[in-house]
Every structure is written in structure tokens, then in C-alpha cells.
């Protein structure tokens, strides 16, 4: 199967802290990685699409300077929430796919971020 | 704007029954169709994907695709309480276009 590892699983930190979340495809090379955010009892919201070696494509309304995405290799993408505030508290989930959008996305376990 | 519609539920079925989850989509050019299961507080996990009209079976799960009517469904046979979750339908128009997720149907299997 396709395994995607996401770390850390849970973060609790003070307002103003920057938080980095890692997403790794363990057994395949991920052409594309995606970052989602999900608030309680709401649906997945795509934040950005990340391709190895190029700049991420952000969805409308997502601040690229607030949510920094780096996709340095075919197996690793990182999301940094800069100067996090309580309203950034959410469940952040990454996914990865081998090829184009006809290939299924495989999700990491998610990171629950709580900003105090 | 491409849309994927699902009834939010909850859909309640007794244990052992067949659960039928439906999804309709707006883009007639859609090529790939995915079903994910998401337990409360967890991330989605892939159950099945289907590309061609007709049925695709995997264990207790059957995906059904009808491109002419623009719907895709997921049947769960012999439903178990452990199947209780939210089921997400996702549709792709191919290439490097964005995959569109439905808002999910909550399934409750009653023991």
C-alpha cells in the first residue's frame, strides 16, 4: 500500500509561535502533495497543492505568507504555520499522490494544532 | 464550478444490512472517482476508486459508476458497527486539475 507519514500528530503551543508540520511519502515518490485543513464537524478544505521543486499553488483566501509550504523532494513536503494564533487551531492533513489527479490521494494521519 | 453532492445524513442502517451511499457530480468530463472513509477525529482513508462505468467490488464494498447519470455510489454489504464513519466521495477531471471532495455522508450502523 501507499503510506504517508505526518509528524507531529499533535501540537500545543503559545500564540505567536511558528509550527512546522512534515509530510513524507514512505514507499512511493509523490508527484504532488496536498495540504488540507478541517475544522470540527466540517468538510475538508484544500489549502494548497505542492509539486516537488516548484512553488505551491494556494487556494483562494489562504495566505501564502502565513502558511509556508516547501516541497524539497519527491518524498517530503512541509507546512509551516507562521506566528500562529488561536484562530489557526485546526486539524491539518496532508496527502500525496503518485501521478496526476486520476491517481488516488493517500492521506497522512493529520496534525491537531492547538494555539493557546 | 465543479460540484460534488452528498447527502450529509446520518444514514442509519441495522447491523448486517446493506448501506447505500450516493454521490452526484456536475462535471460531465470527470474521469476518476474515489471513496474515502473518515472516522471521527481521524484523517480520510482510501476505500475504493473507479474509472469505468459499472460495478467494482472489493470485499464487502462495491462502487457503482454511471457516467450518463453522473452519479457514483458505494454499497457496503453486511454492515458492521465498525463501518460507522463519514464517507467522502471525491471526483477528478483528470490531468493535474484539482480533485473535488463532497462534504461526506455520515453512516451509523446500529448493533
Short mmCIF file of C-alpha atoms in Angstrom, two decimals:
data_model
loop_
_atom_site.label_atom_id
_atom_site.label_comp_id
_atom_site.label_asym_id
_atom_site.label_seq_id
_atom_site.Cartn_x
_atom_site.Cartn_y
_atom_site.Cartn_z
CA UNK A 1 0.00 0.00 0.00
CA UNK A 2 0.91 3.66 -0.14
CA UNK A 3 1.99 5.05 3.21
CA UNK A 4 2.09 8.72 4.08
CA UNK A 5 3.61 9.75 7.38
CA UNK A 6 2.74 13.07 9.01
CA UNK A 7 4.52 14.50 12.00
CA UNK A 8 3.84 15.71 14.63
CA UNK A 9 0.40 14.30 15.38
CA UNK A 10 -0.42 16.94 17.94
CA UNK A 11 0.98 20.36 18.78
CA UNK A 12 0.02 22.66 21.61
CA UNK A 13 1.84 25.98 21.72
CA UNK A 14 1.57 29.62 22.62
CA UNK A 15 0.26 32.32 20.34
CA UNK A 16 2.98 33.78 18.13
CA UNK A 17 4.88 30.53 17.76
CA UNK A 18 5.70 29.13 14.33
CA UNK A 19 4.89 25.47 13.82
CA UNK A 20 6.33 23.15 11.18
CA UNK A 21 4.48 20.04 10.03
CA UNK A 22 6.18 17.37 7.95
CA UNK A 23 4.56 15.08 5.41
CA UNK A 24 6.51 12.15 3.97
CA UNK A 25 5.59 9.51 1.42
CA UNK A 26 7.34 6.43 2.76
CA UNK A 27 7.06 3.90 -0.03
CA UNK A 28 6.44 5.89 -3.19
CA UNK A 29 7.56 9.05 -4.92
CA UNK A 30 4.87 11.68 -4.61
CA UNK A 31 4.48 13.84 -7.66
CA UNK A 32 2.06 16.07 -5.83
CA UNK A 33 1.26 16.69 -2.19
CA UNK A 34 -1.77 18.49 -0.83
CA UNK A 35 -2.43 20.31 2.41
CA UNK A 36 -5.92 20.42 3.91
CA UNK A 37 -7.45 21.98 6.98
CA UNK A 38 -10.53 20.64 8.71
CA UNK A 39 -12.48 22.33 11.48
CA UNK A 40 -14.67 20.22 13.79
CA UNK A 41 -17.72 18.74 12.07
CA UNK A 42 -16.81 20.45 8.81
CA UNK A 43 -15.57 19.12 5.49
CA UNK A 44 -12.01 19.06 4.21
CA UNK A 45 -10.78 22.37 2.93
CA UNK A 46 -7.90 22.35 0.45
CA UNK A 47 -5.28 24.91 1.38
CA UNK A 48 -2.61 24.35 -1.23
CA UNK A 49 -1.17 22.00 -3.81
CA UNK A 50 2.54 21.33 -3.75
CA UNK A 51 4.74 19.94 -6.52
CA UNK A 52 8.35 18.97 -5.97
CA UNK A 53 10.76 21.73 -6.83
CA UNK A 54 8.17 24.37 -7.59
CA UNK A 55 6.15 26.91 -5.68
CA UNK A 56 2.95 25.76 -4.07
CA UNK A 57 -0.38 26.78 -5.50
CA UNK A 58 -2.60 28.25 -2.81
CA UNK A 59 -6.38 28.24 -2.76
CA UNK A 60 -8.25 31.49 -2.69
CA UNK A 61 -8.31 33.01 0.77
CA UNK A 62 -5.27 31.11 2.05
CA UNK A 63 -2.40 33.43 2.97
CA UNK A 64 0.81 32.14 1.44
CA UNK A 65 2.95 34.20 3.82
CA UNK A 66 1.10 32.71 6.76
CA UNK A 67 1.21 29.10 5.58
CA UNK A 68 4.63 28.41 4.10
CA UNK A 69 4.92 25.26 2.04
CA UNK A 70 8.17 23.68 0.95
CA UNK A 71 8.32 20.59 -1.25
CA UNK A 72 12.03 19.87 -1.34
CA UNK A 73 11.92 16.31 -2.63
CA UNK A 74 9.59 13.71 -4.09
CA UNK A 75 9.02 12.30 -0.62
CA UNK A 76 8.83 15.34 1.66
CA UNK A 77 6.67 18.41 1.94
CA UNK A 78 6.48 20.75 4.92
CA UNK A 79 3.86 23.23 6.05
CA UNK A 80 4.93 25.99 8.42
CA UNK A 81 2.25 27.97 10.19
CA UNK A 82 4.00 31.24 10.95
CA UNK A 83 3.16 33.30 14.03
CA UNK A 84 0.22 31.07 14.83
CA UNK A 85 -2.83 32.48 16.61
CA UNK A 86 -5.80 30.75 18.26
CA UNK A 87 -7.87 31.01 15.07
CA UNK A 88 -5.25 28.82 13.35
CA UNK A 89 -6.15 25.97 15.68
CA UNK A 90 -7.41 23.16 13.48
CA UNK A 91 -6.75 19.67 12.13
CA UNK A 92 -4.17 19.86 9.34
CA UNK A 93 -3.93 16.90 6.97
CA UNK A 94 -1.55 16.22 4.13
CA UNK A 95 -2.00 13.83 1.24
CA UNK A 96 0.21 12.60 -1.55
CA UNK A 97 -0.36 11.13 -4.97
CA UNK A 98 1.91 9.25 -7.35
CA UNK A 99 0.83 10.89 -10.57
CA UNK A 100 -1.88 13.15 -11.85
CA UNK A 101 -5.32 13.62 -10.32
CA UNK A 102 -6.54 10.31 -11.73
CA UNK A 103 -4.42 8.64 -9.07
CA UNK A 104 -5.89 8.37 -5.56
CA UNK A 105 -4.63 10.61 -2.80
CA UNK A 106 -3.18 8.90 0.24
CA UNK A 107 -3.59 10.79 3.47
CA UNK A 108 -1.31 11.23 6.44
CA UNK A 109 -2.72 10.81 9.94
CA UNK A 110 -3.13 14.55 10.41
CA UNK A 111 -1.79 17.09 12.89
CA UNK A 112 -4.03 18.56 15.53
CA UNK A 113 -2.82 22.10 16.21
CA UNK A 114 -3.95 23.96 19.31
CA UNK A 115 -2.78 27.53 19.82
CA UNK A 116 -3.25 28.90 23.33
CA UNK B 1 -17.64 25.49 -10.57
CA UNK B 2 -17.35 21.73 -10.27
CA UNK B 3 -19.60 20.32 -7.59
CA UNK B 4 -19.85 17.02 -5.79
CA UNK B 5 -23.02 16.48 -3.80
CA UNK B 6 -23.64 14.03 -0.99
CA UNK B 7 -26.48 13.72 1.47
CA UNK B 8 -24.98 14.63 4.84
CA UNK B 9 -27.06 12.04 6.69
CA UNK B 10 -26.88 10.49 9.12
CA UNK B 11 -27.79 7.33 7.30
CA UNK B 12 -28.74 4.71 9.84
CA UNK B 13 -28.75 1.03 8.95
CA UNK B 14 -29.03 -2.06 11.16
CA UNK B 15 -26.04 -4.32 11.54
CA UNK B 16 -25.87 -6.87 8.73
CA UNK B 17 -27.83 -4.73 6.27
CA UNK B 18 -26.61 -3.14 3.06
CA UNK B 19 -25.65 0.52 3.32
CA UNK B 20 -26.01 2.54 0.14
CA UNK B 21 -24.16 5.83 -0.15
CA UNK B 22 -24.72 8.11 -3.11
CA UNK B 23 -22.83 10.92 -4.76
CA UNK B 24 -23.63 13.11 -7.76
CA UNK B 25 -21.23 15.34 -9.66
CA UNK B 26 -21.62 18.24 -12.02
CA UNK B 27 -18.64 17.93 -14.38
CA UNK B 28 -19.57 15.60 -17.23
CA UNK B 29 -15.87 15.32 -18.12
CA UNK B 30 -14.98 13.71 -14.79
CA UNK B 31 -12.70 10.72 -15.15
CA UNK B 32 -11.86 9.28 -11.76
CA UNK B 33 -13.97 8.66 -8.70
CA UNK B 34 -12.84 7.87 -5.18
CA UNK B 35 -14.44 6.85 -1.93
CA UNK B 36 -12.77 7.64 1.39
CA UNK B 37 -13.81 6.73 4.91
CA UNK B 38 -13.14 9.15 7.75
CA UNK B 39 -13.62 8.19 11.37
CA UNK B 40 -14.32 10.99 13.80
CA UNK B 41 -11.11 12.81 14.66
CA UNK B 42 -9.07 10.89 12.11
CA UNK B 43 -7.85 11.55 8.59
CA UNK B 44 -9.53 10.05 5.50
CA UNK B 45 -8.50 6.64 4.27
CA UNK B 46 -8.98 5.38 0.72
CA UNK B 47 -11.56 2.63 0.32
CA UNK B 48 -12.00 2.34 -3.43
CA UNK B 49 -11.59 4.09 -6.72
CA UNK B 50 -13.37 3.51 -10.02
CA UNK B 51 -12.77 4.80 -13.51
CA UNK B 52 -15.23 2.94 -15.75
CA UNK B 53 -18.98 2.61 -15.86
CA UNK B 54 -20.35 -0.35 -13.97
CA UNK B 55 -19.52 -2.04 -10.71
CA UNK B 56 -16.23 -2.64 -8.95
CA UNK B 57 -16.17 -4.97 -5.97
CA UNK B 58 -13.63 -5.25 -3.18
CA UNK B 59 -14.64 -7.45 -0.29
CA UNK B 60 -17.80 -6.05 1.30
CA UNK B 61 -17.55 -2.85 -0.73
CA UNK B 62 -18.94 -2.23 -4.22
CA UNK B 63 -18.51 1.02 -6.10
CA UNK B 64 -21.01 1.73 -8.86
CA UNK B 65 -20.46 4.34 -11.54
CA UNK B 66 -22.98 5.71 -14.01
CA UNK B 67 -21.41 8.47 -16.08
CA UNK B 68 -24.54 9.12 -18.13
CA UNK B 69 -26.47 9.96 -14.97
CA UNK B 70 -23.43 11.49 -13.27
CA UNK B 71 -23.59 9.54 -10.10
CA UNK B 72 -21.36 7.18 -8.20
CA UNK B 73 -22.41 5.06 -5.27
CA UNK B 74 -20.81 2.91 -2.61
CA UNK B 75 -22.54 -0.20 -1.29
CA UNK B 76 -21.41 -1.77 1.96
CA UNK B 77 -22.68 -5.30 2.45
CA UNK B 78 -23.10 -6.91 5.85
CA UNK B 79 -22.64 -3.55 7.55
CA UNK B 80 -20.80 -3.62 10.87
CA UNK B 81 -20.76 -1.08 13.71
CA UNK B 82 -17.09 -0.50 12.82
CA UNK B 83 -18.27 0.86 9.46
CA UNK B 84 -19.83 3.82 11.26
CA UNK B 85 -17.96 6.82 9.87
CA UNK B 86 -18.25 9.65 7.39
CA UNK B 87 -17.82 8.61 3.78
CA UNK B 88 -16.34 11.11 1.37
CA UNK B 89 -16.83 11.00 -2.38
CA UNK B 90 -14.11 12.62 -4.49
CA UNK B 91 -14.12 13.31 -8.22
CA UNK B 92 -11.31 14.17 -10.59
CA UNK B 93 -11.45 15.64 -14.07
CA UNK B 94 -8.04 14.21 -14.85
CA UNK B 95 -4.67 15.70 -15.62
CA UNK B 96 -3.42 17.97 -12.89
CA UNK B 97 -6.78 19.50 -12.13
CA UNK B 98 -7.93 19.70 -8.56
CA UNK B 99 -9.87 16.80 -7.08
CA UNK B 100 -13.24 17.89 -5.71
CA UNK B 101 -14.44 16.36 -2.46
CA UNK B 102 -18.03 16.08 -1.35
CA UNK B 103 -18.95 17.10 2.18
CA UNK B 104 -19.49 13.48 3.18
CA UNK B 105 -22.29 11.22 4.37
CA UNK B 106 -22.33 10.11 7.97
CA UNK B 107 -23.16 6.42 8.31
CA UNK B 108 -24.38 4.90 11.56
CA UNK B 109 -24.60 1.13 11.81
CA UNK B 110 -26.89 0.17 14.65
CA UNK B 111 -25.98 -3.06 16.52
#
